Every structure is written in structure tokens, then in C-alpha cells.
């Protein structure tokens, strides 16, 4: 795929996500995407022939952006500790280099010995993870609000349309794979089960704050409050059976 084609497909997916956030799925048409993206008529249908294909592209792009946010937060949630960026994540959510559960990737240590080779102690690692997760949620409740609203809207469409289920399922694996790796490094006995709980709780918190009955009357998201919440969530999922 040429760079121009990749850029065009990304532009279309980003524009489609924006339209869904603003107007719901009723606002998502090929013609509307062409207009909002300032593309020649027929461009969106050239790259994504059907509405199902266009929604599938939204799922993939949302997963890429969300995992990119995780990488931007650095070592606390598994990013590269050297520069705050993740060195590479495939679509299934598996980081390049060290495996997802490697303590050096999750807790900010450096593999291979040398300065910084030691992993943080469990309590410090858990505190760092809670702070990083709180920062991620704060981002998604503020500057990333529209994207998360679109994600919830699009997830409901997958529940109604069996054709969309495989794309939606693949998109959801990245967050769970990353959460499982983080929790394994923090000492979870059954990290995959713990990851399911953590993802469910964070999704529930996001939905409640963005679209719940009290969403409009709540005060602005507070990082200290979110850190307290994420600390309790991690304590719960890491508790021994």
C-alpha cells in the first residue's frame, strides 16, 4: 500500500469517527465523509465499498489511537521508558521486542542489565500503574472525549450487526492483551481474567462519566479522584483469590 493510500484511508477513518461522535451513526454515510474530509465525491466508497467496511475501518483506527495513547503515557502502562513512546504494537496489541507481560516493559525497567535494570518493587509498580491508568482515563474524558463517544456508539452497532462482530472483536483484543501483560507483571495470579475485569470497569467508568444519567451534572474530571479510583480497581483485580 502506498503512503498516499494509507494516509487517505486514515483520513477517511478519522473523519468517520468524528461524524459518529457528532451525529451518531445516522450521520455516517459515504457522502458525508467525503464532504467532511474535503475529498472528491466517491472517494470514501472507493476505499471502503460498504458501510460495514467503513465501520470496520473505524474499529481498527479507534484501537490504534487508544493503544497509541497508552504508549504515550510511558513506562507506567507499558510504554518504552526511554522516550515515553511504545516502540511498536501490532493490531492484536502485542508490543514489539519484549512480550506484553515483561516487567521491564510494564514497570519501566530496562532489560539486559545495566543502569535501571531492576524492576520496581510491587507496591511502587502498582502505584505507578494506577497513576498511569488515571492519566489515560483523564485524557479520554477530556481531550479524547469525542473519540470515546464514537467508540461506544460504534460498539452498539456491532451488537446489532453480525457482519461487524469479527472486526469489533479483533479491535478489542489490543486493550485486553495490554492489560493482561501489565497485570501479569504486577503479580496477578490469573492475568487474563483480571484484565477482563479491569477493562470492563474502565469502560463502565468512561460510559458513566461521558453518557450516564449524571454525566452533564458532574464536575470536570479530576486526576486525583481518578487516581484513587484506579488504585482501588487495581487492588481489587490483583487481590488473591
Coordinates of N, CA and C in Angstrom, one line a residue:
X1 N 0.9 -1.2 0.0 CA 0.0 0.0 0.0 C 0.9 1.2 0.0
X2 N 0.6 2.2 -0.9 CA 1.4 3.4 -0.9 C 1.1 4.3 0.3
X3 N 2.1 5.2 0.5 CA 1.9 6.1 1.6 C 0.6 7.0 1.4
X4 N 0.4 7.4 0.2 CA -0.8 8.2 -0.1 C -2.0 7.5 0.1
X5 N -2.1 6.2 -0.2 CA -3.3 5.4 0.0 C -3.5 5.2 1.5
X6 N -2.4 4.9 2.2 CA -2.6 4.8 3.7 C -3.1 6.0 4.4
X7 N -2.5 7.2 3.9 CA -2.9 8.5 4.5 C -4.4 8.7 4.2
X8 N -4.8 8.4 3.0 CA -6.2 8.7 2.6 C -7.1 7.8 3.4
X9 N -6.8 6.5 3.6 CA -7.6 5.6 4.4 C -7.7 6.1 5.9
X10 N -6.6 6.6 6.4 CA -6.6 7.1 7.8 C -7.4 8.3 7.9
X11 N -7.3 9.2 6.9 CA -8.2 10.4 6.9 C -9.6 10.1 6.9
X12 N -10.0 9.1 6.1 CA -11.4 8.7 6.0 C -11.9 8.1 7.3
X13 N -11.1 7.3 7.9 CA -11.5 6.7 9.2 C -11.6 7.7 10.3
X14 N -10.6 8.6 10.4 CA -10.7 9.7 11.4 C -11.9 10.6 11.2
X15 N -12.2 10.9 9.9 CA -13.4 11.7 9.6 C -14.7 11.0 10.0
X16 N -14.7 9.7 9.7 CA -15.9 8.9 10.0 C -16.1 8.9 11.5
X17 N -15.1 8.7 12.3 CA -15.2 8.7 13.7 C -15.7 10.0 14.3
X18 N -15.2 11.1 13.7 CA -15.7 12.4 14.1 C -17.2 12.6 13.8
X19 N -17.6 12.1 12.7 CA -19.0 12.2 12.3 C -19.9 11.4 13.3
X20 N -19.5 10.2 13.6 CA -20.2 9.4 14.5 C -20.3 10.1 15.9
X21 N -19.2 10.6 16.4 CA -19.2 11.3 17.6 C -20.2 12.5 17.6
X22 N -20.3 13.2 16.5 CA -21.1 14.4 16.5 C -22.6 14.1 16.2
X23 N -22.8 13.1 15.4 CA -24.2 12.9 14.9 C -24.7 11.5 15.1
X24 N -23.9 10.6 15.7 CA -24.3 9.3 15.8 C -24.2 8.5 14.5
X25 N -24.6 7.3 14.4 CA -24.5 6.5 13.2 C -25.4 7.0 12.1
X26 N -26.4 7.7 12.4 CA -27.3 8.3 11.4 C -26.5 9.3 10.5
X27 N -25.4 9.8 11.1 CA -24.7 10.8 10.3 C -23.5 10.2 9.5
X28 N -23.4 8.9 9.6 CA -22.3 8.2 8.9 C -22.7 7.7 7.5
X29 N -22.4 8.4 6.5 CA -22.6 8.0 5.1 C -21.3 8.2 4.3
X30 N -21.2 7.5 3.2 CA -20.0 7.8 2.4 C -20.0 9.2 1.9
X31 N -21.1 9.7 1.5 CA -21.1 11.1 1.0 C -20.8 12.1 2.1
X32 N -21.3 11.9 3.4 CA -20.9 12.8 4.5 C -19.5 12.7 4.8
X33 N -18.8 11.6 4.7 CA -17.4 11.5 4.9 C -16.6 12.3 3.9
X34 N -17.0 12.1 2.6 CA -16.4 12.8 1.5 C -16.4 14.3 1.8
X35 N -17.6 14.8 2.2 CA -17.8 16.2 2.4 C -17.0 16.7 3.5
X36 N -17.0 16.0 4.7 CA -16.3 16.5 5.9 C -14.8 16.4 5.7
X37 N -14.3 15.4 4.9 CA -12.9 15.3 4.7 C -12.4 16.1 3.5
X38 N -13.3 16.8 2.8 CA -13.0 17.6 1.7 C -12.3 16.8 0.6
X39 N -12.9 15.6 0.3 CA -12.4 14.7 -0.7 C -13.4 14.7 -1.9
X40 N -12.9 14.3 -3.1 CA -13.8 14.3 -4.2 C -14.9 13.3 -4.0
X41 N -16.1 13.5 -4.5 CA -17.2 12.6 -4.4 C -16.8 11.2 -4.8
X42 N -17.2 10.2 -4.0 CA -16.9 8.8 -4.4 C -15.6 8.3 -3.8
X43 N -14.8 9.2 -3.1 CA -13.5 8.7 -2.5 C -13.7 7.7 -1.4
X44 N -14.7 7.9 -0.5 CA -14.8 7.0 0.6 C -15.3 5.7 0.1
X45 N -16.2 5.6 -0.9 CA -16.7 4.4 -1.4 C -15.7 3.6 -2.2
X46 N -14.7 4.4 -2.7 CA -13.6 3.7 -3.4 C -12.7 2.9 -2.5
X47 N -12.5 3.4 -1.3 CA -11.6 2.7 -0.3 C -12.4 1.8 0.5
X48 N -13.7 2.1 0.8 CA -14.5 1.2 1.7 C -15.9 1.1 1.0
X49 N -16.0 0.0 0.3 CA -17.2 -0.1 -0.6 C -18.5 -0.1 0.1
X50 N -18.5 -0.7 1.3 CA -19.8 -0.8 2.0 C -19.7 0.0 3.3
X51 N -20.9 0.2 3.9 CA -20.9 0.9 5.2 C -20.3 0.0 6.3
X52 N -20.5 -1.4 6.1 CA -19.8 -2.3 7.0 C -18.3 -2.2 7.0
X53 N -17.8 -2.1 5.8 CA -16.3 -1.9 5.7 C -15.9 -0.6 6.3
X54 N -16.6 0.5 6.1 CA -16.3 1.7 6.7 C -16.3 1.7 8.2
X55 N -17.3 1.1 8.8 CA -17.4 0.9 10.3 C -16.2 0.1 10.8
X56 N -15.9 -1.0 10.0 CA -14.7 -1.8 10.4 C -13.4 -1.0 10.4
X57 N -13.3 -0.1 9.5 CA -12.1 0.8 9.5 C -12.1 1.7 10.7
X58 N -13.3 2.1 11.2 CA -13.4 2.9 12.4 C -12.9 2.1 13.6
X59 N -13.3 0.8 13.7 CA -12.9 0.0 14.8 C -11.4 -0.1 14.8
X60 N -10.8 -0.4 13.7 CA -9.3 -0.5 13.7 C -8.6 0.8 14.0
X61 N -9.1 1.9 13.5 CA -8.5 3.2 13.8 C -8.6 3.5 15.3
X62 N -9.8 3.3 15.9 CA -10.0 3.6 17.3 C -9.0 2.7 18.1
X63 N -8.8 1.5 17.8 CA -7.9 0.6 18.5 C -6.5 1.2 18.4
X64 N -6.1 1.6 17.2 CA -4.8 2.2 17.0 C -4.6 3.4 17.8
X65 N -5.5 4.3 17.9 CA -5.4 5.6 18.6 C -5.4 5.3 20.1
X66 N -6.3 4.4 20.6 CA -6.3 4.1 22.0 C -5.0 3.5 22.5
X67 N -4.4 2.6 21.7 CA -3.2 2.0 22.1 C -2.0 3.0 22.0
X68 N -2.1 3.9 21.0 CA -1.2 5.0 20.9 C -1.2 5.8 22.2
X69 N -2.3 6.1 22.7 CA -2.4 6.9 24.0 C -1.7 6.1 25.1
X70 N -1.9 4.8 25.1 CA -1.3 4.0 26.2 C 0.3 4.2 26.0
X71 N 0.8 4.1 24.8 CA 2.2 4.2 24.6 C 2.7 5.6 25.0
X72 N 1.9 6.6 24.8 CA 2.3 8.0 25.1 C 2.5 8.2 26.6
X73 N 1.9 7.4 27.4 CA 2.0 7.5 28.9 C 3.3 7.0 29.4
X74 N 4.0 6.3 28.6 CA 5.4 5.8 29.1 C 5.3 4.5 29.9
X75 N 6.3 4.3 30.7 CA 6.6 3.1 31.4 C 5.5 2.6 32.3
X76 N 4.7 3.6 32.9 CA 3.6 3.2 33.9 C 2.6 2.2 33.3
X77 N 2.3 2.3 32.0 CA 1.4 1.4 31.4 C 2.0 0.6 30.2
X78 N 3.3 0.4 30.3 CA 3.9 -0.5 29.3 C 4.6 0.2 28.2
X79 N 4.7 1.5 28.1 CA 5.4 2.2 27.1 C 6.9 2.1 27.3
X80 N 7.7 2.5 26.3 CA 9.1 2.5 26.3 C 9.6 3.6 27.3
X81 N 10.4 3.2 28.4 CA 10.8 4.2 29.4 C 11.8 5.2 28.9
X82 N 12.4 4.9 27.8 CA 13.4 5.8 27.3 C 12.9 7.1 26.7
X83 N 11.8 7.1 26.0 CA 11.3 8.3 25.4 C 9.8 8.5 25.5
X84 N 9.1 7.6 26.3 CA 7.7 7.8 26.5 C 6.9 7.3 25.4
X85 N 7.5 6.6 24.4 CA 6.7 6.1 23.3 C 6.8 4.6 23.3
X86 N 5.8 3.9 22.8 CA 5.8 2.5 22.6 C 6.5 2.2 21.3
X87 N 7.5 1.3 21.3 CA 8.3 1.0 20.1 C 7.5 0.2 19.0
X88 N 6.3 -0.2 19.3 CA 5.6 -0.8 18.2 C 4.6 -1.8 18.8
X89 N 3.3 -1.7 18.3 CA 2.3 -2.6 18.7 C 1.6 -3.1 17.5
X90 N 1.4 -4.4 17.4 CA 0.7 -4.9 16.2 C -0.8 -4.7 16.5
X91 N -1.7 -5.1 15.6 CA -3.1 -4.8 15.7 C -3.7 -5.6 16.8
X92 N -3.1 -6.8 17.2 CA -3.6 -7.6 18.3 C -3.2 -7.1 19.6
X93 N -2.4 -6.0 19.6 CA -2.0 -5.4 20.9 C -0.7 -5.9 21.5
X94 N 0.1 -6.7 20.7 CA 1.3 -7.2 21.2 C 2.5 -6.3 20.9
X95 N 3.2 -5.8 21.9 CA 4.3 -4.9 21.7 C 5.5 -5.6 21.0
X96 N 6.2 -4.8 20.2 CA 7.4 -5.3 19.6 C 8.5 -5.5 20.7
X97 N 9.4 -6.4 20.5 CA 10.5 -6.5 21.4 C 10.1 -7.4 22.5
X98 N 10.1 -6.9 23.7 CA 9.7 -7.7 24.9 C 8.3 -8.1 24.9
X99 N 7.9 -9.3 25.4 CA 6.5 -9.7 25.4 C 5.7 -8.7 26.3
X100 N 4.4 -8.7 26.1 CA 3.5 -7.8 26.8 C 3.7 -7.9 28.3
X101 N 3.9 -9.1 28.9 CA 3.9 -9.2 30.3 C 5.3 -9.0 30.9
X102 N 6.3 -8.6 30.1 CA 7.7 -8.5 30.7 C 7.7 -7.3 31.6
X103 N 8.2 -7.5 32.9 CA 8.2 -6.4 33.8 C 9.0 -5.2 33.4
X104 N 10.0 -5.4 32.6 CA 10.7 -4.2 32.1 C 9.9 -3.3 31.2
X105 N 9.0 -3.9 30.5 CA 8.1 -3.1 29.6 C 7.0 -2.4 30.4
X106 N 6.5 -3.1 31.4 CA 5.3 -2.6 32.2 C 5.7 -1.6 33.2
X107 N 6.8 -1.9 33.9 CA 7.1 -1.1 35.1 C 8.3 -0.1 34.9
X108 N 8.8 0.0 33.7 CA 9.8 1.0 33.4 C 11.2 0.5 33.6
X109 N 11.4 -0.8 33.8 CA 12.8 -1.3 34.0 C 13.5 -1.4 32.6
X110 N 14.7 -1.8 32.6 CA 15.5 -1.9 31.3 C 16.0 -3.3 31.2
X111 N 15.6 -4.1 30.1 CA 16.1 -5.4 30.0 C 17.5 -5.5 29.7
X112 N 18.2 -6.6 30.1 CA 19.5 -6.8 29.7 C 20.6 -6.3 30.7
X113 N 20.2 -5.9 31.9 CA 21.1 -5.4 32.9 C 21.5 -4.0 32.7
X114 N 22.5 -3.5 33.5 CA 22.9 -2.1 33.3 C 22.0 -1.2 34.2
X115 N 22.3 0.1 34.1 CA 21.5 1.0 35.0 C 20.0 0.9 34.8
X116 N 19.3 0.9 35.8 CA 17.8 0.8 35.8 C 17.3 -0.6 35.5
X117 N 18.2 -1.7 35.6 CA 17.8 -3.0 35.2 C 16.8 -3.6 36.2
X118 N 16.8 -3.1 37.5 CA 15.9 -3.7 38.4 C 14.4 -3.2 38.2
X119 N 13.5 -4.2 38.4 CA 12.1 -3.8 38.3 C 11.7 -3.1 39.6
X120 N 10.7 -2.2 39.5 CA 10.3 -1.6 40.7 C 9.7 -2.6 41.7
X121 N 9.7 -2.3 43.0 CA 9.0 -3.2 43.9 C 7.5 -3.2 43.6
X122 N 6.8 -4.3 44.0 CA 5.4 -4.4 43.7 C 4.6 -3.2 44.1
X123 N 4.7 -2.7 45.3 CA 3.9 -1.6 45.7 C 4.1 -0.3 44.8
X124 N 5.4 -0.1 44.5 CA 5.7 1.1 43.6 C 5.2 0.8 42.2
X125 N 5.3 -0.4 41.8 CA 4.8 -0.7 40.4 C 3.3 -0.5 40.3
X126 N 2.6 -1.0 41.4 CA 1.2 -0.8 41.4 C 0.8 0.7 41.4
X127 N 1.5 1.4 42.2 CA 1.2 2.9 42.3 C 1.4 3.6 41.0
X128 N 2.5 3.2 40.3 CA 2.8 3.8 39.0 C 1.8 3.4 38.0
X129 N 1.3 2.2 38.0 CA 0.3 1.7 37.1 C -1.0 2.5 37.4
X130 N -1.4 2.7 38.7 CA -2.6 3.4 39.0 C -2.6 4.8 38.5
X131 N -1.4 5.5 38.7 CA -1.3 6.9 38.2 C -1.3 6.9 36.7
X132 N -0.7 6.0 36.0 CA -0.7 6.0 34.6 C -2.1 5.7 34.0
X133 N -2.8 4.8 34.6 CA -4.2 4.5 34.2 C -5.1 5.7 34.4
X134 N -4.9 6.3 35.5 CA -5.7 7.5 35.8 C -5.4 8.6 34.8
X135 N -4.2 8.8 34.4 CA -3.8 9.7 33.4 C -4.5 9.4 32.0
X136 N -4.5 8.1 31.7 CA -5.2 7.7 30.5 C -6.7 8.0 30.5
X137 N -7.3 7.6 31.6 CA -8.8 7.9 31.7 C -9.0 9.4 31.7
X138 N -8.2 10.2 32.3 CA -8.4 11.6 32.3 C -8.3 12.2 30.9
X139 N -7.3 11.6 30.1 CA -7.2 12.1 28.7 C -8.5 11.7 27.9
X140 N -9.0 10.5 28.1 CA -10.1 10.1 27.4 C -11.4 10.8 27.8
X141 N -11.4 11.3 29.0 CA -12.6 12.0 29.5 C -12.5 13.5 29.1
X142 N -11.4 14.0 28.6 CA -11.2 15.4 28.3 C -10.9 15.5 26.8
X143 N -9.6 15.6 26.4 CA -9.3 15.8 25.0 C -9.7 14.6 24.1
X144 N -9.9 13.4 24.7 CA -10.3 12.3 23.9 C -11.8 11.9 24.0
X145 N -12.5 12.9 24.5 CA -14.0 12.6 24.8 C -14.7 12.2 23.6
X146 N -14.6 12.9 22.5 CA -15.4 12.7 21.3 C -15.1 11.3 20.7
X147 N -13.8 10.9 20.8 CA -13.4 9.6 20.3 C -14.1 8.5 21.1
X148 N -14.1 8.6 22.4 CA -14.7 7.6 23.2 C -16.2 7.5 23.0
X149 N -16.9 8.6 22.8 CA -18.3 8.6 22.5 C -18.6 7.9 21.2
X150 N -17.7 8.1 20.2 CA -17.8 7.4 18.9 C -17.6 5.9 19.2
X151 N -16.7 5.5 20.0 CA -16.4 4.1 20.3 C -17.6 3.4 20.9
X152 N -18.3 4.1 21.8 CA -19.5 3.5 22.4 C -20.6 3.3 21.4
X153 N -20.8 4.4 20.6 CA -21.8 4.3 19.6 C -21.6 3.2 18.6
X154 N -20.3 3.0 18.1 CA -20.0 2.0 17.2 C -20.1 0.6 17.8
X155 N -19.8 0.5 19.1 CA -19.9 -0.8 19.7 C -21.3 -1.3 19.7
X156 N -22.3 -0.5 19.9 CA -23.7 -0.9 19.8 C -24.0 -1.4 18.4
X157 N -23.5 -0.8 17.4 CA -23.8 -1.3 16.1 C -23.2 -2.7 15.9
X158 N -22.1 -3.0 16.4 CA -21.6 -4.4 16.3 C -22.5 -5.4 17.0
X159 N -23.2 -5.0 18.1 CA -24.1 -5.9 18.8 C -25.3 -6.2 17.9
X160 N -25.6 -5.3 17.0 CA -26.8 -5.5 16.1 C -26.5 -6.1 14.8
X161 N -25.3 -6.0 14.4 CA -24.9 -6.5 13.0 C -23.8 -7.6 13.1
X162 N -24.2 -8.8 12.9 CA -23.2 -9.9 13.0 C -22.0 -9.8 12.0
X163 N -22.2 -9.1 10.9 CA -21.1 -8.9 10.0 C -20.0 -8.1 10.6
X164 N -20.3 -7.2 11.6 CA -19.3 -6.4 12.2 C -18.6 -7.0 13.4
X165 N -19.2 -8.1 13.9 CA -18.6 -8.7 15.1 C -17.1 -9.1 15.0
X166 N -16.7 -9.7 13.9 CA -15.2 -10.1 13.8 C -14.3 -8.9 13.9
X167 N -14.6 -7.8 13.2 CA -13.8 -6.6 13.2 C -13.8 -6.0 14.6
X168 N -15.0 -6.0 15.2 CA -15.1 -5.4 16.6 C -14.3 -6.2 17.6
X169 N -14.4 -7.6 17.4 CA -13.7 -8.5 18.3 C -12.2 -8.3 18.2
X170 N -11.7 -8.2 17.0 CA -10.2 -8.0 16.8 C -9.8 -6.7 17.4
X171 N -10.6 -5.6 17.2 CA -10.2 -4.3 17.8 C -10.1 -4.3 19.3
X172 N -11.0 -5.1 19.9 CA -11.0 -5.2 21.4 C -9.9 -6.0 22.0
X173 N -9.2 -6.8 21.2 CA -8.2 -7.6 21.8 C -6.9 -6.9 22.2
X174 N -6.6 -5.7 21.6 CA -5.5 -5.0 21.9 C -5.5 -4.5 23.4
X175 N -6.6 -3.9 23.8 CA -6.7 -3.4 25.2 C -6.5 -4.5 26.2
X176 N -7.2 -5.6 25.9 CA -7.1 -6.8 26.8 C -5.8 -7.4 26.9
X177 N -5.1 -7.5 25.7 CA -3.7 -8.1 25.7 C -2.8 -7.2 26.5
X178 N -2.9 -5.9 26.3 CA -2.0 -5.0 27.0 C -2.3 -5.0 28.5
X179 N -3.6 -5.0 28.9 CA -4.0 -5.1 30.3 C -3.5 -6.4 31.0
X180 N -3.6 -7.5 30.3 CA -3.2 -8.7 30.8 C -1.7 -8.7 31.1
X181 N -0.9 -8.2 30.2 CA 0.5 -8.1 30.4 C 0.9 -7.2 31.5
X182 N 0.2 -6.1 31.7 CA 0.5 -5.2 32.8 C 0.2 -5.9 34.1
X183 N -0.9 -6.6 34.2 CA -1.4 -7.2 35.4 C -0.5 -8.4 35.8
X184 N 0.0 -9.1 34.7 CA 0.9 -10.2 35.0 C 2.2 -9.7 35.6
X185 N 2.7 -8.6 35.1 CA 3.9 -8.1 35.7 C 3.7 -7.6 37.1
X186 N 2.5 -7.2 37.4 CA 2.2 -6.7 38.8 C 1.8 -7.8 39.7
X187 N 1.8 -9.1 39.2 CA 1.7 -10.2 40.1 C 0.3 -10.9 40.1
X188 N -0.5 -10.6 39.1 CA -1.9 -11.2 39.0 C -1.7 -12.7 38.9
X189 N -2.5 -13.5 39.6 CA -2.4 -14.9 39.5 C -3.1 -15.4 38.2
X190 N -4.1 -14.7 37.8 CA -4.8 -15.1 36.5 C -5.0 -13.8 35.7
X191 N -3.9 -13.3 35.0 CA -3.9 -12.0 34.4 C -5.0 -11.8 33.4
X192 N -5.3 -12.9 32.6 CA -6.4 -12.7 31.6 C -7.7 -12.4 32.2
X193 N -8.1 -13.1 33.3 CA -9.3 -12.9 34.0 C -9.3 -11.5 34.6
X194 N -8.2 -11.1 35.2 CA -8.1 -9.8 35.8 C -8.2 -8.7 34.8
X195 N -7.6 -8.9 33.6 CA -7.7 -7.9 32.5 C -9.2 -7.7 32.1
X196 N -9.9 -8.8 32.0 CA -11.3 -8.7 31.6 C -12.1 -7.8 32.6
X197 N -11.8 -8.0 33.9 CA -12.5 -7.1 34.9 C -12.0 -5.7 34.8
X198 N -10.7 -5.5 34.6 CA -10.2 -4.1 34.6 C -10.7 -3.4 33.4
X199 N -10.8 -4.0 32.2 CA -11.3 -3.4 31.0 C -12.8 -3.1 31.2
X200 N -13.5 -4.0 31.8 CA -14.9 -3.8 32.0 C -15.2 -2.6 32.9
X201 N -14.4 -2.5 34.0 CA -14.6 -1.4 34.9 C -14.2 -0.1 34.3
X202 N -13.1 -0.1 33.6 CA -12.7 1.2 33.0 C -13.7 1.7 31.9
X203 N -14.2 0.7 31.1 CA -15.3 1.0 30.2 C -16.5 1.6 30.9
X204 N -16.9 0.9 32.0 CA -18.1 1.4 32.7 C -17.9 2.8 33.3
X205 N -16.7 3.0 33.8 CA -16.4 4.4 34.3 C -16.5 5.4 33.2
X206 N -15.9 5.1 32.1 CA -15.9 6.0 30.9 C -17.3 6.3 30.5
X207 N -18.1 5.2 30.3 CA -19.5 5.4 29.9 C -20.3 6.3 30.9
X208 N -20.1 6.0 32.2 CA -20.9 6.7 33.2 C -20.5 8.2 33.2
X209 N -19.2 8.5 33.0 CA -18.8 9.9 33.0 C -19.1 10.6 31.7
X210 N -19.2 9.9 30.6 CA -19.4 10.5 29.3 C -20.9 10.6 28.9
X211 N -21.6 9.5 29.2 CA -23.0 9.4 28.7 C -24.0 8.9 29.8
X212 N -23.6 8.7 31.0 CA -24.5 8.3 32.0 C -25.5 9.4 32.4
X213 N -26.4 9.0 33.3 CA -27.5 9.9 33.7 C -27.0 11.2 34.3
X214 N -25.9 11.1 35.0 CA -25.3 12.2 35.7 C -24.2 12.9 35.0
X215 N -23.9 12.5 33.7 CA -22.7 12.9 33.0 C -22.7 14.5 32.9
X216 N -23.8 15.1 32.6 CA -23.8 16.5 32.4 C -23.7 17.3 33.7
X217 N -24.1 16.7 34.8 CA -24.1 17.5 36.0 C -22.8 17.2 36.9
X218 N -22.0 16.3 36.5 CA -20.8 16.0 37.2 C -19.8 17.1 37.0
X219 N -18.9 17.4 38.0 CA -17.8 18.3 37.8 C -16.8 17.8 36.8
X220 N -15.9 18.6 36.4 CA -14.9 18.2 35.4 C -14.1 17.1 36.0
X221 N -13.6 16.2 35.1 CA -12.8 15.0 35.6 C -11.6 15.5 36.4
X222 N -11.3 14.9 37.6 CA -10.3 15.3 38.5 C -9.2 14.2 38.5
X223 N -8.0 14.5 38.3 CA -7.0 13.5 38.2 C -6.7 12.8 39.5
X224 N -6.8 13.5 40.6 CA -6.6 12.9 41.9 C -7.7 11.9 42.2
X225 N -8.9 12.3 41.9 CA -10.1 11.4 42.1 C -9.9 10.1 41.3
X226 N -9.5 10.3 40.0 CA -9.3 9.2 39.1 C -8.2 8.3 39.6
X227 N -7.1 8.8 40.1 CA -6.0 8.0 40.7 C -6.5 7.2 41.8
X228 N -7.3 7.7 42.7 CA -7.9 7.0 43.8 C -8.7 5.8 43.3
X229 N -9.5 6.1 42.3 CA -10.4 5.1 41.7 C -9.6 3.9 41.1
X230 N -8.6 4.3 40.3 CA -7.8 3.3 39.6 C -7.0 2.5 40.6
X231 N -6.5 3.1 41.7 CA -5.8 2.4 42.7 C -6.7 1.3 43.3
X232 N -7.9 1.6 43.6 CA -8.9 0.7 44.1 C -9.2 -0.4 43.1
X233 N -9.3 -0.1 41.8 CA -9.6 -1.1 40.8 C -8.4 -2.1 40.7
X234 N -7.2 -1.6 40.7 CA -6.0 -2.4 40.6 C -5.9 -3.3 41.9
X235 N -6.2 -2.7 43.0 CA -6.1 -3.5 44.3 C -7.1 -4.7 44.2
X236 N -8.3 -4.4 43.7 CA -9.3 -5.4 43.6 C -9.0 -6.5 42.6
X237 N -8.5 -6.2 41.4 CA -8.2 -7.2 40.4 C -6.9 -8.0 40.7
X238 N -6.1 -7.4 41.6 CA -4.8 -8.1 42.0 C -5.0 -8.8 43.3
X239 N -6.1 -8.7 43.9 CA -6.3 -9.5 45.2 C -6.3 -11.0 44.9
X240 N -5.6 -11.7 45.9 CA -5.5 -13.1 45.7 C -6.9 -13.8 45.8
X241 N -7.1 -14.8 45.0 CA -8.4 -15.5 45.1 C -8.6 -16.1 46.4

